[in-house]
Each structure stands twice: as structure tokens, then as C-alpha cells.
């Protein structure tokens, strides 16, 4: 068994160790509302697609809510979150596609004439705990 663990460690590419991602969501008092969180690993699926994402749904506990994601592989990520104000399980948008419910992204990235870009919201995760505070507006 010891030899298998050593072999697995040798076969893992350098820098691919898992860490933890601590997300702190701050904003108005959304107590009891569902926060839909998506952690994206590529620009192709950010911020709306659910492909290649780690998804979570948590219940807001006030003006600050935390989520800890364990065993996230080292790499570059961007986070998108929305508050489901009406409980329908989806992000509601107006007739031109602008979100009608509170949203937030990592690094507080803002889009110009559309959603934020992955590169503006991206951050690196390595070994240990990586923390991101996301302001929901």
C-alpha cells in the first residue's frame, strides 16, 4: 500500500496538488435566500455556462455567508454567484439579458456592455487555503 501512495505522488504533475477555496459572500441581508455558486476553470464557460464548473447552492445567513470547497485542484479559477430572490432556481434576466437578481464575481470583476471577462475575475488556487471575498450587488 505504501508503494502505491509513493507511485501516485510521483505520477502527479508538479503543481497539481489540491487545496481549499474559501469563498466569503458579502452584501445585503439575503438571509434564507439561495446562493447559486459556480467556480469556473476556463474562460469558455464563464460566467453563465455550467460546463466544467464546480457548482454549489448554499443558503445565505445574513450580510456575510461563507463556503469552503475542499480538494480543489491547483489552477486558475473565476467565481460567479447569484441570489435566487424568487426561489425559482434560475437567474432571472430582463428583456435585454441584464440580470434581474443580485450577482457577484470573484475579484469584483465588472463587465462593460456584457458580463465580466474570465481574465478579470480569475485567481490562482494552490496548496493550502485560498480566500476570495465576493461582493453581491
Coordinates of C-alpha atoms in Angstrom, one line a residue:
X1 CA 0.0 0.0 0.0
X2 CA 2.9 2.4 0.8
X3 CA 4.4 1.8 -2.6
X4 CA 1.1 2.7 -4.3
X5 CA 1.0 6.1 -2.4
X6 CA 4.6 6.8 -3.4
X7 CA 3.9 5.9 -7.0
X8 CA 0.8 8.1 -7.1
X9 CA 2.7 11.0 -5.7
X10 CA 5.4 10.6 -8.3
X11 CA 2.9 10.4 -11.2
X12 CA 1.1 13.6 -10.3
X13 CA 2.2 16.5 -12.4
X14 CA 4.0 19.2 -10.4
X15 CA 1.7 21.9 -9.1
X16 CA -1.4 19.8 -9.4
X17 CA -1.9 19.4 -5.6
X18 CA -5.3 20.1 -4.2
X19 CA -6.1 22.9 -1.9
X20 CA -9.1 24.5 -0.4
X21 CA -11.1 27.5 -1.6
X22 CA -12.8 29.7 1.0
X23 CA -15.4 32.0 -0.5
X24 CA -17.0 34.8 1.5
X25 CA -20.1 36.4 0.0
X26 CA -20.9 39.9 1.3
X27 CA -23.9 42.1 0.5
X28 CA -27.3 43.0 1.7
X29 CA -29.1 40.7 4.2
X30 CA -30.1 37.8 2.0
X31 CA -30.9 35.5 5.0
X32 CA -32.8 32.4 3.9
X33 CA -32.2 33.0 0.1
X34 CA -30.4 30.5 -2.0
X35 CA -27.0 31.5 -3.3
X36 CA -26.0 29.6 -6.5
X37 CA -22.3 29.5 -6.8
X38 CA -20.2 28.4 -9.9
X39 CA -16.4 28.0 -9.8
X40 CA -15.2 28.1 -13.4
X41 CA -11.9 26.7 -14.6
X42 CA -11.9 28.2 -18.1
X43 CA -12.9 31.3 -20.0
X44 CA -15.1 29.3 -22.3
X45 CA -17.7 28.6 -19.7
X46 CA -17.5 31.9 -17.6
X47 CA -19.8 33.2 -16.2
X48 CA -23.0 31.6 -17.5
X49 CA -22.3 28.1 -18.6
X50 CA -22.5 25.2 -16.2
X51 CA -19.9 23.2 -18.2
X52 CA -16.7 22.4 -16.4
X53 CA -17.7 24.1 -13.2
X54 CA -17.9 23.2 -9.6
X55 CA -21.4 24.2 -8.6
X56 CA -22.9 24.7 -5.1
X57 CA -26.1 26.0 -3.7
X58 CA -26.0 27.4 -0.1
X59 CA -28.4 29.3 2.0
X60 CA -27.4 32.9 2.9
X61 CA -27.1 33.5 6.6
X62 CA -27.1 37.3 6.6
X63 CA -24.8 40.0 5.2
X64 CA -21.9 37.6 5.1
X65 CA -22.0 33.9 4.1
X66 CA -19.1 31.5 3.7
X67 CA -18.5 28.5 1.6
X68 CA -15.4 26.2 1.9
X69 CA -14.7 23.9 -1.1
X70 CA -12.2 21.1 -0.3
X71 CA -9.8 19.3 -2.6
X72 CA -9.9 21.8 -5.5
X73 CA -7.0 21.1 -7.9
X74 CA -4.3 23.8 -8.3
X75 CA -5.1 26.1 -11.2
X76 CA -6.8 29.3 -12.3
X77 CA -10.4 29.9 -11.4
X78 CA -13.2 32.5 -11.5
X79 CA -16.3 32.5 -9.4
X80 CA -19.8 33.7 -10.3
X81 CA -22.7 33.8 -7.8
X82 CA -26.3 34.9 -7.9
X83 CA -29.0 35.3 -5.2
X84 CA -32.3 33.5 -6.2
X85 CA -34.7 36.1 -4.8
X86 CA -37.9 34.5 -6.0
X87 CA -36.9 30.8 -5.4
X88 CA -37.3 29.6 -9.0
X89 CA -33.8 28.1 -9.2
X90 CA -32.5 30.2 -12.0
X91 CA -31.0 33.7 -12.7
X92 CA -33.8 35.9 -13.9
X93 CA -32.9 38.4 -16.6
X94 CA -34.7 41.4 -18.2
X95 CA -35.7 41.5 -21.8
X96 CA -32.2 42.5 -22.9
X97 CA -30.4 39.9 -20.8
X98 CA -29.4 42.0 -17.8
X99 CA -29.6 40.0 -14.5
X100 CA -32.7 40.9 -12.5
X101 CA -31.3 39.3 -9.3
X102 CA -28.2 40.3 -7.3
X103 CA -25.0 38.8 -8.7
X104 CA -21.2 38.9 -7.9
X105 CA -18.0 37.7 -9.3
X106 CA -14.5 37.0 -7.9
X107 CA -12.2 39.9 -7.7
X108 CA -15.4 42.0 -8.1
X109 CA -14.9 41.9 -11.8
X110 CA -17.3 44.2 -13.8
X111 CA -18.3 43.8 -17.4
X112 CA -18.6 46.6 -19.9
X113 CA -21.6 46.1 -22.2
X114 CA -21.9 42.5 -21.1
X115 CA -20.7 40.0 -18.4
X116 CA -17.3 40.3 -16.9
X117 CA -14.3 38.6 -18.6
X118 CA -12.7 35.4 -17.1
X119 CA -9.3 37.1 -17.0
X120 CA -10.7 40.0 -14.9
X121 CA -12.2 37.6 -12.3
X122 CA -9.5 34.9 -12.4
X123 CA -7.3 34.0 -9.4
X124 CA -4.9 31.2 -8.7
X125 CA -5.5 28.3 -6.3
X126 CA -2.6 26.3 -4.9
X127 CA -1.9 24.2 -1.8
X128 CA -3.4 25.4 1.4
X129 CA -6.4 27.7 1.7
X130 CA -7.1 30.4 -1.0
X131 CA -9.7 33.0 0.1
X132 CA -11.8 35.2 -2.1
X133 CA -14.4 37.8 -0.9
X134 CA -17.2 38.4 -3.4
X135 CA -19.5 41.4 -3.1
X136 CA -23.0 40.7 -4.2
X137 CA -24.9 43.6 -5.8

